[in-house]
Amino acid sequence: MTVNQNISLDSDPVLLEIFWNRLSSLVTEQAVNIIRTSFSPLVREAGDIATALFDRKGRMLAHGQTGTPGHLIPMTRTVLEFLAEFPIDTLKPGDVFITNDPWKTTGHFFDITVASPIFDGGTLIGFAASTAHHADIGGTGFGASANDVFEEGLFIPVCKMYDAGVRNDTLFRLIRANVREPDAVVGDLDAQNAANEAAGRAMRELIHEYAIHDLDAVVEEIFLRSERAARQALREVPNGSYTSVLNLDGYDEPIKVVLTLHIRDEEIEADFTGTSPQIRKGINVCENYTFGYVAFALRCAIGREIPHNFGSLSTFKLNAAPGLIVSCTFPAPVAARHLVGQMIPGLVLQTLAQAWPDKVMADGAGSVWGVTLNGQTREGRPYAAVALIAGGIGARSAKDGLSTMQYPTGTRCVPVEVLELEAPFVYYGKELLTDSGGAGRFRGGLGQRVTLEVVPEGSSCVVNLVCDKTRIGPQGLFDGLPGQIGRTLGRDGVPVHPKQRFVVEDSQYLVLETPGGGGYGDPRQRDRAAVRRDLALGYISEQAAREIYGLVD
Protein backbone atom coordinates (compact mmCIF):
# COMPACT_ATOMS: atom_id res chain seq x y z
CA MET A 1 0.00 0.00 0.00
CA THR A 2 1.21 3.49 -0.84
CA VAL A 3 0.04 6.57 1.04
CA ASN A 4 -1.70 9.28 -1.01
CA GLN A 5 1.11 11.20 -2.69
CA ASN A 6 -0.86 14.42 -2.45
CA ILE A 7 -0.39 14.41 1.34
CA SER A 8 2.85 15.99 2.57
CA LEU A 9 4.32 14.58 5.78
CA ASP A 10 6.10 17.81 6.63
CA SER A 11 2.82 19.75 6.56
CA ASP A 12 0.29 17.16 7.79
CA PRO A 13 0.75 16.63 11.57
CA VAL A 14 -1.45 13.53 11.74
CA LEU A 15 0.37 11.75 8.95
CA LEU A 16 3.71 12.86 10.37
CA GLU A 17 2.81 11.35 13.76
CA ILE A 18 1.88 8.04 12.12
CA PHE A 19 5.15 8.06 10.17
CA TRP A 20 7.08 8.88 13.35
CA ASN A 21 5.55 5.97 15.25
CA ARG A 22 6.39 3.63 12.39
CA LEU A 23 9.94 4.94 12.41
CA SER A 24 10.28 4.41 16.18
CA SER A 25 8.89 0.90 15.85
CA LEU A 26 11.40 0.15 13.13
CA VAL A 27 14.34 1.11 15.37
CA THR A 28 12.96 -0.88 18.30
CA GLU A 29 12.74 -3.90 16.00
CA GLN A 30 16.39 -3.30 15.15
CA ALA A 31 17.25 -3.67 18.85
CA VAL A 32 15.11 -6.79 19.23
CA ASN A 33 16.87 -8.35 16.25
CA ILE A 34 20.25 -7.85 17.92
CA ILE A 35 19.05 -9.40 21.18
CA ARG A 36 17.53 -12.40 19.39
CA THR A 37 20.62 -13.16 17.32
CA SER A 38 23.37 -12.29 19.82
CA PHE A 39 25.78 -14.70 21.48
CA SER A 40 26.78 -13.12 24.81
CA PRO A 41 24.56 -12.94 27.94
CA LEU A 42 25.29 -9.22 28.29
CA VAL A 43 23.38 -8.62 25.06
CA ARG A 44 21.03 -11.60 24.96
CA GLU A 45 19.92 -11.50 28.61
CA ALA A 46 20.89 -8.07 29.94
CA GLY A 47 19.99 -6.06 26.82
CA ASP A 48 23.08 -3.85 27.12
CA ILE A 49 22.66 -2.24 23.69
CA ALA A 50 21.23 0.75 21.85
CA THR A 51 20.00 1.31 18.30
CA ALA A 52 19.28 4.45 16.30
CA LEU A 53 18.59 5.85 12.84
CA PHE A 54 20.38 8.92 11.53
CA ASP A 55 19.75 11.26 8.62
CA ARG A 56 22.18 11.49 5.72
CA LYS A 57 24.13 14.24 7.52
CA GLY A 58 24.78 11.93 10.50
CA ARG A 59 22.25 13.55 12.86
CA MET A 60 20.29 11.19 15.10
CA LEU A 61 16.67 10.96 14.03
CA ALA A 62 15.04 8.18 16.06
CA HIS A 63 16.03 5.55 18.61
CA GLY A 64 14.77 2.23 19.91
CA GLN A 65 12.60 1.90 22.98
CA THR A 66 15.03 -0.56 24.54
CA GLY A 67 18.65 0.23 25.27
CA THR A 68 20.85 2.17 27.64
CA PRO A 69 21.15 5.99 27.72
CA GLY A 70 24.91 5.64 28.08
CA HIS A 71 25.01 4.01 24.66
CA LEU A 72 22.23 5.85 22.92
CA ILE A 73 22.96 9.53 23.50
CA PRO A 74 26.75 9.39 23.03
CA MET A 75 26.05 7.60 19.74
CA THR A 76 24.60 10.90 18.47
CA ARG A 77 28.22 11.96 17.95
CA THR A 78 29.64 8.67 16.68
CA VAL A 79 28.17 8.74 13.18
CA LEU A 80 29.53 12.28 12.81
CA GLU A 81 32.96 10.88 13.75
CA PHE A 82 32.60 8.23 11.04
CA LEU A 83 31.77 10.95 8.51
CA ALA A 84 34.76 13.01 9.61
CA GLU A 85 36.97 10.05 8.63
CA PHE A 86 34.95 8.93 5.59
CA PRO A 87 33.23 11.90 3.88
CA ILE A 88 29.75 11.44 2.45
CA ASP A 89 30.90 11.59 -1.17
CA THR A 90 33.18 8.56 -0.61
CA LEU A 91 30.51 6.24 0.84
CA LYS A 92 29.33 3.18 -1.08
CA PRO A 93 26.47 0.70 -0.65
CA GLY A 94 27.74 -2.16 1.51
CA ASP A 95 30.10 -0.01 3.60
CA VAL A 96 29.97 -0.71 7.34
CA PHE A 97 31.89 1.33 9.92
CA ILE A 98 33.14 0.28 13.34
CA THR A 99 34.89 1.75 16.39
CA ASN A 100 35.20 1.38 20.13
CA ASP A 101 37.19 4.59 20.63
CA PRO A 102 35.97 5.70 24.10
CA TRP A 103 36.21 9.37 23.16
CA LYS A 104 34.25 8.95 19.92
CA THR A 105 31.56 6.55 21.00
CA THR A 106 30.31 5.42 24.42
CA GLY A 107 33.18 5.67 26.84
CA HIS A 108 35.05 2.35 27.09
CA PHE A 109 36.45 -0.38 24.85
CA PHE A 110 33.75 -2.93 25.64
CA ASP A 111 31.14 -0.87 23.78
CA ILE A 112 31.54 -1.32 20.04
CA THR A 113 29.52 0.83 17.65
CA VAL A 114 28.66 -0.42 14.16
CA ALA A 115 27.05 1.91 11.59
CA SER A 116 25.83 1.29 8.05
CA PRO A 117 24.92 3.91 5.44
CA ILE A 118 21.46 3.40 3.93
CA PHE A 119 21.17 3.86 0.18
CA ASP A 120 18.01 4.00 -1.92
CA GLY A 121 18.58 3.73 -5.64
CA GLY A 122 22.17 4.87 -5.26
CA THR A 123 21.24 7.89 -3.10
CA LEU A 124 22.37 8.11 0.52
CA ILE A 125 19.31 8.59 2.74
CA GLY A 126 20.67 7.92 6.23
CA PHE A 127 22.45 5.55 8.58
CA ALA A 128 21.50 2.66 10.84
CA ALA A 129 23.74 2.28 13.89
CA SER A 130 23.97 0.19 17.02
CA THR A 131 26.17 -0.11 20.07
CA ALA A 132 26.57 -3.25 22.17
CA HIS A 133 28.55 -4.09 25.30
CA HIS A 134 30.70 -7.01 24.22
CA ALA A 135 31.73 -10.02 26.28
CA ASP A 136 35.42 -9.15 26.26
CA ILE A 137 37.93 -6.85 24.65
CA GLY A 138 41.18 -8.30 26.03
CA GLY A 139 43.46 -6.44 28.42
CA THR A 140 42.97 -6.55 32.18
CA GLY A 141 39.25 -7.22 31.87
CA PHE A 142 36.20 -5.28 32.97
CA GLY A 143 37.55 -3.57 36.08
CA ALA A 144 38.97 -0.35 37.50
CA SER A 145 42.58 -1.33 38.17
CA ALA A 146 44.27 -0.20 34.94
CA ASN A 147 46.69 2.73 35.06
CA ASP A 148 46.08 3.85 31.48
CA VAL A 149 43.83 2.98 28.56
CA PHE A 150 46.53 0.86 26.91
CA GLU A 151 46.09 -1.79 29.63
CA GLU A 152 42.36 -2.04 29.03
CA GLY A 153 42.25 -3.98 25.80
CA LEU A 154 41.94 -3.70 22.04
CA PHE A 155 41.48 -0.18 20.65
CA ILE A 156 39.53 -0.24 17.36
CA PRO A 157 39.91 3.15 15.65
CA VAL A 158 37.29 4.42 13.22
CA CYS A 159 37.59 2.06 10.27
CA LYS A 160 35.59 -0.06 7.83
CA MET A 161 34.21 -3.40 8.94
CA TYR A 162 32.97 -3.94 5.39
CA ASP A 163 34.09 -2.05 2.29
CA ALA A 164 31.41 -2.07 -0.44
CA GLY A 165 30.16 -5.38 0.94
CA VAL A 166 33.61 -7.00 1.27
CA ARG A 167 34.38 -8.19 4.80
CA ASN A 168 37.53 -6.79 6.42
CA ASP A 169 39.04 -10.17 7.29
CA THR A 170 42.21 -8.64 8.70
CA LEU A 171 40.17 -6.69 11.23
CA PHE A 172 38.20 -9.76 12.27
CA ARG A 173 41.38 -11.83 12.67
CA LEU A 174 42.86 -9.06 14.79
CA ILE A 175 39.78 -8.97 17.02
CA ARG A 176 39.65 -12.76 17.41
CA ALA A 177 43.34 -12.85 18.36
CA ASN A 178 42.93 -10.30 21.16
CA VAL A 179 39.76 -11.30 23.04
CA ARG A 180 38.95 -14.18 25.39
CA GLU A 181 35.54 -14.89 23.84
CA PRO A 182 36.18 -14.58 20.08
CA ASP A 183 33.05 -16.45 18.98
CA ALA A 184 30.81 -14.30 21.19
CA VAL A 185 32.43 -11.01 20.18
CA VAL A 186 32.41 -11.73 16.45
CA GLY A 187 28.93 -13.25 16.70
CA ASP A 188 27.59 -10.12 18.36
CA LEU A 189 29.27 -7.91 15.75
CA ASP A 190 27.55 -9.96 13.06
CA ALA A 191 24.25 -9.55 14.94
CA GLN A 192 24.71 -5.77 14.99
CA ASN A 193 25.56 -5.68 11.31
CA ALA A 194 22.60 -7.86 10.31
CA ALA A 195 20.19 -5.78 12.42
CA ASN A 196 21.50 -2.56 10.86
CA GLU A 197 21.04 -4.04 7.40
CA ALA A 198 17.46 -5.07 8.20
CA ALA A 199 16.74 -1.60 9.59
CA GLY A 200 18.03 -0.06 6.36
CA ARG A 201 15.71 -2.24 4.28
CA ALA A 202 12.77 -1.34 6.50
CA MET A 203 13.63 2.35 6.18
CA ARG A 204 13.62 2.13 2.39
CA GLU A 205 10.29 0.29 2.41
CA LEU A 206 8.78 2.91 4.72
CA ILE A 207 9.87 5.76 2.45
CA HIS A 208 8.37 4.02 -0.57
CA GLU A 209 5.15 3.24 1.28
CA TYR A 210 4.70 6.91 2.13
CA ALA A 211 5.89 8.02 -1.31
CA ILE A 212 8.36 10.44 0.24
CA HIS A 213 10.17 12.41 -2.45
CA ASP A 214 11.81 14.94 -0.12
CA LEU A 215 13.04 13.03 2.93
CA ASP A 216 15.19 15.99 4.01
CA ALA A 217 12.06 18.12 4.49
CA VAL A 218 10.43 15.44 6.65
CA VAL A 219 13.59 15.04 8.73
CA GLU A 220 13.89 18.79 9.28
CA GLU A 221 10.24 18.92 10.36
CA ILE A 222 10.83 16.16 12.92
CA PHE A 223 13.88 17.99 14.28
CA LEU A 224 11.99 21.29 14.37
CA ARG A 225 9.01 19.84 16.22
CA SER A 226 11.26 17.97 18.66
CA GLU A 227 13.27 21.08 19.47
CA ARG A 228 10.12 23.20 19.78
CA ALA A 229 8.59 20.70 22.22
CA ALA A 230 11.81 20.54 24.24
CA ARG A 231 12.04 24.32 24.52
CA GLN A 232 8.39 24.60 25.51
CA ALA A 233 8.91 22.04 28.28
CA LEU A 234 11.95 23.94 29.57
CA ARG A 235 9.94 27.14 29.92
CA GLU A 236 8.10 25.50 32.84
CA VAL A 237 11.31 25.23 34.89
CA PRO A 238 12.26 28.30 36.99
CA ASN A 239 15.35 30.13 35.77
CA GLY A 240 18.39 30.22 38.00
CA SER A 241 21.67 28.52 38.86
CA TYR A 242 21.54 25.54 41.21
CA THR A 243 24.53 23.63 42.61
CA SER A 244 25.00 20.23 44.25
CA VAL A 245 27.99 18.08 45.18
CA LEU A 246 28.22 14.29 44.94
CA ASN A 247 30.89 12.52 47.00
CA LEU A 248 31.96 9.11 45.74
CA ASP A 249 34.39 6.41 46.86
CA GLY A 250 36.89 7.04 44.10
CA TYR A 251 39.51 4.30 43.91
CA ASP A 252 41.71 4.67 46.99
CA GLU A 253 40.78 8.29 47.73
CA PRO A 254 37.32 9.91 47.61
CA ILE A 255 36.35 12.09 44.68
CA LYS A 256 33.71 14.76 44.28
CA VAL A 257 31.53 15.68 41.34
CA VAL A 258 30.27 19.26 41.44
CA LEU A 259 27.34 20.21 39.22
CA THR A 260 25.74 23.59 38.61
CA LEU A 261 22.66 23.67 36.42
CA HIS A 262 22.23 27.04 34.72
CA ILE A 263 18.59 27.23 33.61
CA ARG A 264 18.04 30.01 31.12
CA ASP A 265 14.56 30.16 29.59
CA GLU A 266 14.69 27.45 26.93
CA GLU A 267 18.14 25.96 27.58
CA ILE A 268 19.97 24.19 30.40
CA GLU A 269 23.73 24.18 30.81
CA ALA A 270 25.32 21.51 33.01
CA ASP A 271 28.52 22.99 34.45
CA PHE A 272 30.99 20.65 36.19
CA THR A 273 33.44 23.32 37.36
CA GLY A 274 34.97 22.26 40.69
CA THR A 275 34.86 18.52 39.97
CA SER A 276 37.84 16.31 40.87
CA PRO A 277 40.49 15.78 38.18
CA GLN A 278 40.94 12.49 36.34
CA ILE A 279 42.97 9.81 38.11
CA ARG A 280 45.27 6.94 37.11
CA LYS A 281 42.62 4.28 37.67
CA GLY A 282 39.84 3.14 35.36
CA ILE A 283 36.88 5.08 36.72
CA ASN A 284 37.35 8.15 34.52
CA VAL A 285 34.51 9.25 32.26
CA CYS A 286 34.71 10.62 28.74
CA GLU A 287 32.76 13.81 28.14
CA ASN A 288 30.42 12.16 25.63
CA TYR A 289 29.27 9.60 28.24
CA THR A 290 28.77 12.37 30.81
CA PHE A 291 26.61 14.31 28.37
CA GLY A 292 24.56 11.18 27.72
CA TYR A 293 23.55 10.78 31.34
CA VAL A 294 23.04 14.51 31.90
CA ALA A 295 20.63 14.64 28.96
CA PHE A 296 18.89 11.43 30.05
CA ALA A 297 18.25 12.70 33.58
CA LEU A 298 17.00 16.08 32.41
CA ARG A 299 14.65 14.43 29.94
CA CYS A 300 13.31 12.11 32.68
CA ALA A 301 12.16 15.19 34.59
CA ILE A 302 11.42 17.67 31.80
CA GLY A 303 9.28 16.63 28.86
CA ARG A 304 9.81 12.91 29.39
CA GLU A 305 7.65 12.00 26.37
CA ILE A 306 9.97 13.90 24.02
CA PRO A 307 12.40 11.65 22.11
CA HIS A 308 16.16 12.05 22.12
CA ASN A 309 17.24 13.31 18.71
CA PHE A 310 19.26 16.08 17.11
CA GLY A 311 16.46 18.60 17.62
CA SER A 312 15.56 17.97 21.25
CA LEU A 313 19.16 17.48 22.44
CA SER A 314 20.14 20.92 21.13
CA THR A 315 18.56 22.46 24.25
CA PHE A 316 21.11 20.83 26.60
CA LYS A 317 24.67 22.16 26.91
CA LEU A 318 27.67 20.79 28.78
CA ASN A 319 30.58 22.69 30.33
CA ALA A 320 33.29 20.31 31.51
CA ALA A 321 36.91 21.36 31.13
CA PRO A 322 39.21 18.67 29.71
CA GLY A 323 40.98 16.66 32.41
CA LEU A 324 38.16 16.33 34.93
CA ILE A 325 37.05 12.88 36.05
CA VAL A 326 33.84 13.49 34.06
CA SER A 327 35.70 14.74 30.96
CA CYS A 328 38.95 12.82 30.95
CA THR A 329 41.58 13.05 28.26
CA PHE A 330 43.52 10.33 26.44
CA PRO A 331 45.11 8.04 27.65
CA ALA A 332 43.16 7.99 30.93
CA PRO A 333 41.83 4.52 31.88
CA VAL A 334 38.05 4.29 31.49
CA ALA A 335 36.97 0.62 31.65
CA ALA A 336 34.78 1.11 34.75
CA ARG A 337 33.61 4.60 33.77
CA HIS A 338 30.05 3.66 34.80
CA LEU A 339 31.06 3.84 38.48
CA VAL A 340 31.11 7.63 38.10
CA GLY A 341 29.12 8.20 34.91
CA GLN A 342 26.00 6.35 36.04
CA MET A 343 25.96 8.41 39.25
CA ILE A 344 25.38 11.57 37.23
CA PRO A 345 21.57 11.21 36.83
CA GLY A 346 21.17 11.15 40.61
CA LEU A 347 23.27 14.31 40.90
CA VAL A 348 21.33 16.03 38.11
CA LEU A 349 17.99 15.30 39.77
CA GLN A 350 19.30 16.27 43.20
CA THR A 351 20.34 19.62 41.72
CA LEU A 352 17.12 20.08 39.77
CA ALA A 353 15.16 19.47 42.99
CA GLN A 354 16.12 22.97 44.09
CA ALA A 355 14.13 24.38 41.17
CA TRP A 356 11.46 21.72 40.61
CA PRO A 357 11.00 19.61 43.75
CA ASP A 358 7.92 17.64 42.66
CA LYS A 359 9.41 16.37 39.40
CA VAL A 360 12.48 14.53 40.66
CA MET A 361 13.48 11.63 42.86
CA ALA A 362 16.08 11.11 45.56
CA ASP A 363 19.48 9.63 44.85
CA GLY A 364 19.82 5.88 44.46
CA ALA A 365 22.53 3.25 44.19
CA GLY A 366 23.39 4.68 40.77
CA SER A 367 25.90 2.53 38.94
CA VAL A 368 25.14 -1.16 38.75
CA TRP A 369 27.60 -3.32 40.69
CA GLY A 370 29.61 -6.00 38.95
CA VAL A 371 31.72 -9.07 39.56
CA THR A 372 33.75 -9.93 36.48
CA LEU A 373 35.73 -13.10 35.83
CA ASN A 374 38.51 -13.95 33.38
CA GLY A 375 40.02 -17.41 33.22
CA GLN A 376 40.16 -20.76 31.48
CA THR A 377 37.97 -23.85 31.67
CA ARG A 378 39.33 -27.34 32.34
CA GLU A 379 39.50 -27.79 28.58
CA GLY A 380 41.66 -24.68 28.26
CA ARG A 381 38.99 -22.46 26.71
CA PRO A 382 39.32 -18.82 27.80
CA TYR A 383 36.18 -17.19 29.19
CA ALA A 384 35.01 -13.79 30.39
CA ALA A 385 31.83 -13.28 32.40
CA VAL A 386 30.07 -10.45 34.20
CA ALA A 387 27.55 -10.69 37.03
CA LEU A 388 25.49 -7.50 37.39
CA ILE A 389 23.98 -6.69 40.79
CA ALA A 390 21.49 -3.86 41.28
CA GLY A 391 20.75 -1.60 44.24
CA GLY A 392 17.77 0.52 45.23
CA ILE A 393 16.33 3.54 43.42
CA GLY A 394 15.54 6.79 45.24
CA ALA A 395 12.03 7.65 46.37
CA ARG A 396 9.86 10.04 44.38
CA SER A 397 7.57 12.84 45.51
CA ALA A 398 4.53 10.54 45.54
CA LYS A 399 5.91 6.98 45.32
CA ASP A 400 8.43 4.72 47.00
CA GLY A 401 11.64 3.93 45.18
CA LEU A 402 11.96 0.64 43.31
CA SER A 403 14.08 -2.10 44.86
CA THR A 404 17.05 -3.77 43.15
CA MET A 405 16.59 -2.14 39.75
CA GLN A 406 19.30 -1.40 37.20
CA TYR A 407 18.79 2.33 36.95
CA PRO A 408 19.82 4.41 35.07
CA THR A 409 20.93 1.83 32.49
CA GLY A 410 17.60 0.07 31.97
CA THR A 411 19.48 -3.20 31.56
CA ARG A 412 18.46 -6.49 33.19
CA CYS A 413 20.29 -8.87 35.51
CA VAL A 414 21.58 -11.99 33.82
CA PRO A 415 19.80 -14.99 35.41
CA VAL A 416 21.80 -16.94 37.98
CA GLU A 417 21.41 -20.15 35.99
CA VAL A 418 23.01 -18.57 32.93
CA LEU A 419 25.91 -17.16 34.94
CA GLU A 420 26.62 -20.51 36.61
CA LEU A 421 26.59 -22.16 33.19
CA GLU A 422 28.87 -19.58 31.56
CA ALA A 423 31.49 -19.21 34.33
CA PRO A 424 32.54 -20.73 37.69
CA PHE A 425 30.00 -18.80 39.78
CA VAL A 426 28.18 -20.61 42.60
CA TYR A 427 25.29 -18.58 44.03
CA TYR A 428 24.14 -19.25 47.59
CA GLY A 429 21.55 -16.53 48.00
CA LYS A 430 19.95 -13.27 46.90
CA GLU A 431 17.79 -11.38 49.40
CA LEU A 432 16.43 -7.90 50.00
CA LEU A 433 18.21 -5.96 52.74
CA THR A 434 15.97 -4.90 55.60
CA ASP A 435 16.26 -1.16 56.42
CA SER A 436 18.49 -0.49 53.40
CA GLY A 437 16.00 1.89 51.76
CA GLY A 438 16.28 5.43 53.07
CA ALA A 439 13.39 6.31 55.36
CA GLY A 440 11.01 9.03 54.26
CA ARG A 441 7.43 9.97 53.66
CA PHE A 442 8.17 7.83 50.63
CA ARG A 443 10.79 5.16 51.22
CA GLY A 444 13.82 4.53 49.05
CA GLY A 445 14.11 1.23 47.20
CA LEU A 446 15.91 -1.61 48.94
CA GLY A 447 19.34 -2.93 48.14
CA GLN A 448 20.14 -6.62 48.16
CA ARG A 449 22.59 -9.09 49.65
CA VAL A 450 24.12 -11.49 47.15
CA THR A 451 26.20 -14.37 48.47
CA LEU A 452 28.31 -16.23 45.96
CA GLU A 453 31.55 -18.07 45.48
CA VAL A 454 34.00 -18.12 42.61
CA VAL A 455 35.35 -21.66 42.16
CA PRO A 456 37.79 -21.89 39.24
CA GLU A 457 37.27 -24.99 37.10
CA GLY A 458 40.74 -25.38 35.70
CA SER A 459 43.54 -22.91 36.26
CA SER A 460 43.21 -19.82 38.41
CA CYS A 461 40.94 -16.96 37.36
CA VAL A 462 41.04 -13.20 37.77
CA VAL A 463 38.20 -11.43 39.58
CA ASN A 464 37.41 -7.73 39.29
CA LEU A 465 34.97 -6.01 41.64
CA VAL A 466 33.32 -2.84 40.33
CA CYS A 467 31.31 -1.32 43.19
CA ASP A 468 30.74 2.13 44.71
CA LYS A 469 28.87 4.08 47.41
CA THR A 470 30.50 2.03 50.15
CA ARG A 471 31.49 5.17 52.11
CA ILE A 472 28.52 7.52 51.73
CA GLY A 473 25.00 6.28 51.02
CA PRO A 474 22.59 7.72 48.43
CA GLN A 475 21.21 10.98 49.76
CA GLY A 476 17.56 11.64 50.54
CA LEU A 477 15.52 14.73 49.65
CA PHE A 478 13.47 17.13 51.77
CA ASP A 479 14.17 15.46 55.16
CA GLY A 480 14.29 11.99 53.66
CA LEU A 481 17.10 9.86 55.09
CA PRO A 482 20.01 8.40 53.10
CA GLY A 483 19.96 4.88 51.76
CA GLN A 484 22.25 2.32 53.35
CA ILE A 485 25.83 2.24 52.10
CA GLY A 486 27.06 -0.76 50.16
CA ARG A 487 29.45 -3.36 51.54
CA THR A 488 31.84 -5.80 49.87
CA LEU A 489 32.86 -8.64 52.17
CA GLY A 490 34.85 -11.83 52.01
CA ARG A 491 34.60 -14.93 54.17
CA ASP A 492 33.89 -14.25 57.85
CA GLY A 493 32.81 -10.71 57.02
CA VAL A 494 36.30 -9.42 56.22
CA PRO A 495 36.02 -6.23 54.10
CA VAL A 496 37.20 -6.47 50.50
CA HIS A 497 38.21 -3.42 48.44
CA PRO A 498 35.16 -2.52 46.30
CA LYS A 499 37.32 -2.16 43.18
CA GLN A 500 39.83 -4.91 43.87
CA ARG A 501 41.40 -7.07 41.18
CA PHE A 502 42.71 -10.37 42.49
CA VAL A 503 43.69 -13.85 41.37
CA VAL A 504 41.63 -16.76 42.70
CA GLU A 505 43.48 -20.08 42.94
CA ASP A 506 41.03 -22.28 44.87
CA SER A 507 37.91 -20.24 45.66
CA GLN A 508 36.75 -16.79 46.70
CA TYR A 509 33.68 -16.32 48.87
CA LEU A 510 31.93 -12.95 48.48
CA VAL A 511 29.03 -11.20 50.18
CA LEU A 512 27.92 -8.11 48.27
CA GLU A 513 25.40 -5.71 49.81
CA THR A 514 24.24 -3.04 47.38
CA PRO A 515 23.15 0.45 48.50
CA GLY A 516 19.51 1.35 49.02
CA GLY A 517 17.81 4.43 47.58
CA GLY A 518 17.39 7.69 49.48
CA GLY A 519 14.06 8.63 51.05
CA TYR A 520 11.82 11.56 50.09
CA GLY A 521 10.20 13.69 52.80
CA ASP A 522 9.91 13.37 56.59
CA PRO A 523 9.63 9.69 57.65
CA ARG A 524 7.14 10.59 60.39
CA GLN A 525 4.72 11.78 57.73
CA ARG A 526 4.65 8.36 56.07
CA ASP A 527 1.23 6.75 55.83
CA ARG A 528 0.79 4.46 58.86
CA ALA A 529 -0.63 1.65 56.73
CA ALA A 530 2.46 1.82 54.50
CA VAL A 531 4.73 1.56 57.55
CA ARG A 532 2.85 -1.50 58.80
CA ARG A 533 3.00 -3.09 55.37
CA ASP A 534 6.77 -2.51 55.15
CA LEU A 535 7.16 -4.05 58.59
CA ALA A 536 5.06 -7.10 57.70
CA LEU A 537 7.06 -7.65 54.49
CA GLY A 538 10.40 -7.30 56.26
CA TYR A 539 11.37 -4.16 54.37
CA ILE A 540 11.93 -2.35 57.68
CA SER A 541 12.71 -3.57 61.18
CA GLU A 542 10.59 -3.09 64.28
CA GLN A 543 13.24 -0.70 65.58
CA ALA A 544 13.07 1.47 62.45
CA ALA A 545 9.26 1.43 62.50
CA ARG A 546 9.30 2.65 66.07
CA GLU A 547 12.29 5.01 66.22
CA ILE A 548 12.41 6.46 62.70
CA TYR A 549 8.81 6.28 61.50
CA GLY A 550 7.24 6.81 64.93
CA LEU A 551 4.92 3.80 64.77
CA VAL A 552 3.46 3.36 68.25
CA ASP A 553 0.97 0.48 67.84
Coordinates of C-alpha atoms in Angstrom, one line a residue, residues 25 99 137 283 359 418 462 541:
S25 CA 8.9 0.9 15.9
T99 CA 34.9 1.8 16.4
I137 CA 37.9 -6.9 24.7
I283 CA 36.9 5.1 36.7
K359 CA 9.4 16.4 39.4
V418 CA 23.0 -18.6 32.9
V462 CA 41.0 -13.2 37.8
S541 CA 12.7 -3.6 61.2

